[in-house]
Short mmCIF file of C-alpha atoms in Angstrom, two decimals:
data_model
loop_
_atom_site.label_atom_id
_atom_site.label_comp_id
_atom_site.label_asym_id
_atom_site.label_seq_id
_atom_site.Cartn_x
_atom_site.Cartn_y
_atom_site.Cartn_z
CA MET A 1 9.38 20.34 -5.56
CA VAL A 2 10.45 17.61 -7.97
CA ALA A 3 11.79 14.35 -6.59
CA HIS A 4 12.85 10.97 -7.88
CA PRO A 5 10.18 8.32 -7.10
CA GLU A 6 12.42 6.72 -4.45
CA SER A 7 12.72 9.99 -2.47
CA CYS A 8 9.50 11.91 -3.16
CA CYS A 9 7.69 14.01 -0.60
CA SER A 10 6.20 12.20 2.38
CA ILE A 11 2.65 13.08 1.35
CA TYR A 12 2.95 10.43 -1.33
CA ARG A 13 4.90 8.00 0.88
CA THR A 14 2.20 8.31 3.56
CA LEU A 15 -0.77 7.86 1.23
CA VAL A 16 0.79 4.77 -0.36
CA GLN A 17 0.02 2.88 2.90
CA TYR A 18 -3.64 3.10 1.98
CA LEU A 19 -3.40 2.45 -1.78
CA GLY A 20 -3.54 -0.73 -3.77
CA SER A 21 -1.81 1.14 -6.59
CA THR A 22 -1.34 4.51 -8.28
CA PRO A 23 -0.50 5.38 -11.89
CA GLN A 24 3.15 5.97 -10.95
CA ARG A 25 3.61 2.78 -8.92
CA GLN A 26 1.96 0.70 -11.64
CA ALA A 27 4.14 2.32 -14.30
CA ARG A 28 7.26 1.42 -12.32
CA GLY A 29 6.12 -2.16 -11.72
CA ILE A 30 5.85 -1.79 -7.93
CA PRO A 31 3.44 -4.39 -6.46
CA PRO A 32 0.33 -3.19 -4.58
CA VAL A 33 0.68 -2.37 -0.91
CA ASN A 34 -1.56 -4.32 1.45
CA ARG A 35 -3.88 -2.02 3.32
CA ARG A 36 -3.87 -2.17 7.13
CA THR A 37 -7.14 -3.75 8.20
CA THR A 38 -6.37 -4.77 11.78
CA PRO A 39 -6.66 -1.91 14.29
CA PRO A 40 -3.87 -1.53 16.85
CA THR A 41 -4.49 -3.10 20.24
CA HIS A 42 -4.55 -1.12 23.46
CA ASN A 43 -1.21 -2.65 24.43
CA GLU A 44 0.60 -1.11 21.46
CA PRO A 45 2.39 2.24 21.78
CA PRO A 46 0.54 5.22 20.26
CA ARG A 47 0.97 5.58 16.52
CA VAL A 48 1.89 9.20 15.99
CA GLY A 49 2.67 8.87 12.28
CA SER A 50 -0.66 9.94 10.78
CA THR A 51 -1.05 12.79 13.28
CA LEU A 52 2.47 14.03 12.59
CA ALA A 53 1.90 13.90 8.83
CA ALA A 54 -1.42 15.76 9.15
CA LEU A 55 0.07 18.49 11.35
CA ARG A 56 3.06 18.93 9.05
CA THR A 57 0.89 19.05 5.92
CA ALA A 58 -1.53 21.55 7.51
CA ARG A 59 1.44 23.86 8.06
CA ALA A 60 2.74 23.34 4.49
CA LEU A 61 6.07 22.07 5.86
CA SER A 62 8.28 19.72 3.90
CA LEU A 63 10.22 16.95 5.63
CA ASP A 64 13.40 19.00 5.20
CA GLU A 65 11.83 22.08 6.81
CA LEU A 66 10.44 20.19 9.81
CA SER A 67 13.74 18.34 10.16
CA ARG A 68 15.62 21.64 10.47
CA GLN A 69 13.11 23.21 12.85
CA ALA A 70 12.85 20.20 15.16
CA GLY A 71 16.44 19.00 14.97
CA VAL A 72 15.29 15.51 13.96
CA SER A 73 16.76 13.74 10.95
CA LYS A 74 14.69 13.57 7.77
CA SER A 75 15.00 9.77 7.65
CA MET A 76 13.69 9.48 11.22
CA LEU A 77 10.73 11.74 10.40
CA SER A 78 9.90 9.60 7.39
CA GLN A 79 10.00 6.41 9.48
CA ILE A 80 7.80 7.96 12.18
CA GLU A 81 5.19 9.13 9.66
CA ARG A 82 5.06 5.63 8.18
CA ASN A 83 4.75 4.10 11.68
CA GLN A 84 8.02 2.25 11.15
CA ALA A 85 9.62 3.84 14.21
CA ASN A 86 8.35 4.98 17.62
CA PRO A 87 9.84 8.32 18.67
CA THR A 88 11.41 8.83 22.07
CA VAL A 89 9.96 11.37 24.50
CA ALA A 90 12.76 13.77 23.56
CA VAL A 91 11.91 13.49 19.86
CA VAL A 92 8.18 13.99 20.53
CA TRP A 93 9.03 17.09 22.58
CA ARG A 94 11.12 18.53 19.74
CA LEU A 95 8.43 17.82 17.17
CA ALA A 96 5.67 19.27 19.33
CA ASN A 97 7.67 22.47 19.88
CA ALA A 98 8.44 22.79 16.17
CA LEU A 99 4.77 22.31 15.26
CA GLY A 100 3.45 24.49 18.07
CA VAL A 101 1.25 21.82 19.67
CA PRO A 102 1.23 20.14 23.10
CA MET A 103 2.91 16.75 23.33
CA HIS A 104 -0.34 14.95 24.14
CA GLU A 105 -1.75 16.00 20.78
CA LEU A 106 0.94 13.98 19.02
CA LEU A 107 0.73 11.05 21.43
CA GLY A 108 -3.05 10.97 21.68
CA GLY A 109 -3.66 11.07 17.96
CA ALA A 110 -5.92 14.12 18.14
CA LYS A 111 -6.55 15.63 14.72
CA PRO A 112 -5.56 19.27 14.23
CA ASP A 113 -8.32 21.78 13.56
CA ALA A 114 -8.69 22.20 9.82
CA PRO A 115 -8.38 25.81 8.60
CA ALA A 116 -11.26 27.31 6.62
CA ILE A 117 -8.92 27.56 3.63
CA ALA A 118 -5.90 25.27 3.42
CA THR A 119 -3.19 26.13 0.92
CA VAL A 120 -0.19 24.20 -0.38
CA ALA A 121 2.76 26.22 -1.60
CA ALA A 122 4.04 25.50 -5.09
CA HIS A 123 7.40 24.34 -3.74
CA ALA A 124 5.63 21.94 -1.34
CA THR A 125 3.63 20.18 -4.07
CA PRO A 126 5.29 16.78 -4.59
CA ALA A 127 6.11 15.63 -8.10
CA LEU A 128 7.20 12.37 -9.69
CA ARG A 129 8.98 11.59 -12.94
CA SER A 130 8.45 8.62 -15.22
CA PRO A 131 11.31 6.14 -15.76
CA ASP A 132 12.14 7.78 -19.11
CA GLY A 133 12.41 11.17 -17.39
CA ARG A 134 10.08 12.82 -19.91
CA CYS A 135 6.86 12.79 -17.88
CA GLU A 136 6.26 14.77 -14.70
CA LEU A 137 3.25 14.30 -12.43
CA ARG A 138 2.51 16.95 -9.80
CA ILE A 139 0.36 15.39 -7.07
CA LEU A 140 -2.54 17.78 -6.48
CA GLY A 141 -4.92 15.55 -4.52
CA PRO A 142 -5.06 15.52 -0.70
CA ILE A 143 -3.97 12.50 1.31
CA GLU A 144 -7.46 11.81 2.69
CA LEU A 145 -8.77 11.00 -0.79
CA ALA A 146 -5.89 8.71 -1.74
CA GLY A 147 -7.05 5.41 -3.14
CA GLN A 148 -10.47 6.86 -3.96
CA PHE A 149 -10.12 9.99 -6.06
CA GLU A 150 -6.78 11.42 -7.18
CA TRP A 151 -5.76 14.16 -9.56
CA TYR A 152 -2.46 15.19 -11.08
CA GLU A 153 -1.00 17.88 -13.31
CA LEU A 154 0.77 15.98 -16.08
CA SER A 155 3.55 17.37 -18.28
CA VAL A 156 4.93 15.22 -21.10
CA GLN A 157 7.93 16.08 -23.25
CA PRO A 158 8.07 14.95 -26.91
CA GLY A 159 8.53 11.18 -27.04
CA GLY A 160 7.57 10.76 -23.39
CA ALA A 161 5.35 7.90 -22.24
CA LEU A 162 3.59 7.02 -18.98
CA GLU A 163 2.79 3.31 -19.24
CA SER A 164 0.77 1.59 -16.52
CA GLN A 165 -0.39 -1.89 -15.60
CA PRO A 166 -4.09 -2.50 -14.77
CA HIS A 167 -5.58 -0.85 -11.69
CA GLU A 168 -8.44 -2.23 -9.61
CA PRO A 169 -11.41 -3.63 -11.62
CA GLY A 170 -13.80 -0.85 -12.57
CA SER A 171 -11.27 1.98 -12.13
CA ARG A 172 -11.25 4.82 -14.67
CA GLU A 173 -9.07 7.76 -15.65
CA HIS A 174 -10.08 11.11 -17.10
CA LEU A 175 -7.45 13.01 -19.10
CA SER A 176 -8.06 16.64 -20.14
CA VAL A 177 -5.38 18.09 -22.41
CA LEU A 178 -4.47 21.68 -21.52
CA SER A 179 -1.81 22.28 -24.17
CA GLY A 180 -0.20 20.35 -27.01
CA SER A 181 -1.53 16.91 -27.92
CA LEU A 182 -1.40 13.47 -26.31
CA GLU A 183 -2.17 9.91 -27.33
CA VAL A 184 -4.15 7.71 -24.93
CA GLN A 185 -4.11 3.92 -25.16
CA ALA A 186 -6.38 1.58 -23.17
CA GLY A 187 -5.94 -2.06 -24.04
CA ALA A 188 -5.92 -2.41 -27.84
CA GLU A 189 -7.63 0.94 -28.47
CA SER A 190 -5.96 4.33 -28.78
CA THR A 191 -6.96 7.89 -29.61
CA ARG A 192 -5.22 11.22 -29.99
CA LEU A 193 -6.33 14.32 -28.09
CA LYS A 194 -5.61 17.98 -28.73
CA ALA A 195 -5.87 20.92 -26.34
CA GLY A 196 -9.36 21.28 -24.90
CA GLU A 197 -10.32 17.64 -25.41
CA THR A 198 -10.96 15.02 -22.71
CA ALA A 199 -10.71 11.23 -22.78
CA ARG A 200 -12.46 8.96 -20.27
CA TYR A 201 -11.28 5.37 -20.27
CA ALA A 202 -11.06 2.16 -18.26
CA VAL A 203 -7.77 1.52 -16.48
CA ASP A 204 -8.41 -2.03 -15.26
CA LEU A 205 -6.33 -3.08 -18.28
CA PRO A 206 -2.89 -1.99 -19.52
CA HIS A 207 -2.96 1.68 -20.49
CA ALA A 208 -0.61 4.47 -21.48
CA ILE A 209 -0.35 8.20 -22.13
CA ARG A 210 2.18 9.27 -24.79
CA ASN A 211 3.34 12.42 -26.51
CA PRO A 212 4.11 11.52 -30.14
CA GLY A 213 4.35 15.18 -31.16
CA LYS A 214 7.26 17.59 -31.46
CA SER A 215 6.25 19.96 -28.65
CA ALA A 216 5.59 19.55 -24.92
CA ALA A 217 2.06 18.79 -23.73
CA SER A 218 0.27 19.30 -20.43
CA ALA A 219 -2.93 17.82 -19.04
CA LEU A 220 -5.04 17.26 -15.94
CA LEU A 221 -5.23 13.57 -15.01
CA VAL A 222 -8.01 12.36 -12.70
CA VAL A 223 -8.05 8.79 -11.35
CA LEU A 224 -11.24 7.23 -9.94
CA HIS A 225 -10.52 4.02 -8.04
CA ALA A 226 -13.29 1.42 -7.93
#
């Protein structure tokens, strides 16, 4: 499932609440998001967003699919998952029925039992494109590791470039080229990689991944946040 950065799958929109930055947000010049550090008080209504997102992800449902099954608009689902809207009892009932869980599981914030093997369908894997439209990043990492350890499948067309501003001090990226060739730049230094080669470099300074060749290239990109 490929989406424009402004409308990508809610897995990414949800994890961004917990990130200072990601390669895509830095490349697009989006400022870091402040992490929530103050826990909700007992007087606040229950926050069902994270539970809803976890239940939906565990069932490999996209926002569109859950929207159709529950009869709740996609925009409302997105707002609920980001804790920007509190659902009515009727909406909670519809969501609980669509997900096959009791209402109190959504309202109480209970975590769903994790399956022994969790799978994500190819069509449910969110993807982002660079501003030039020549780079595609498929988000392979799970939401619970966001902001710590992330990995992506990167495809770069000839002439494509993924340029990023500095991440947190001490952060590093690991780029393993699977096919074609790519150029990696970190600060003033750059190197060219061919298929089978890996570059490990600091990303607490401006950095970029480019395809200066005449054929498409693919790679596995791993980001370790400090």
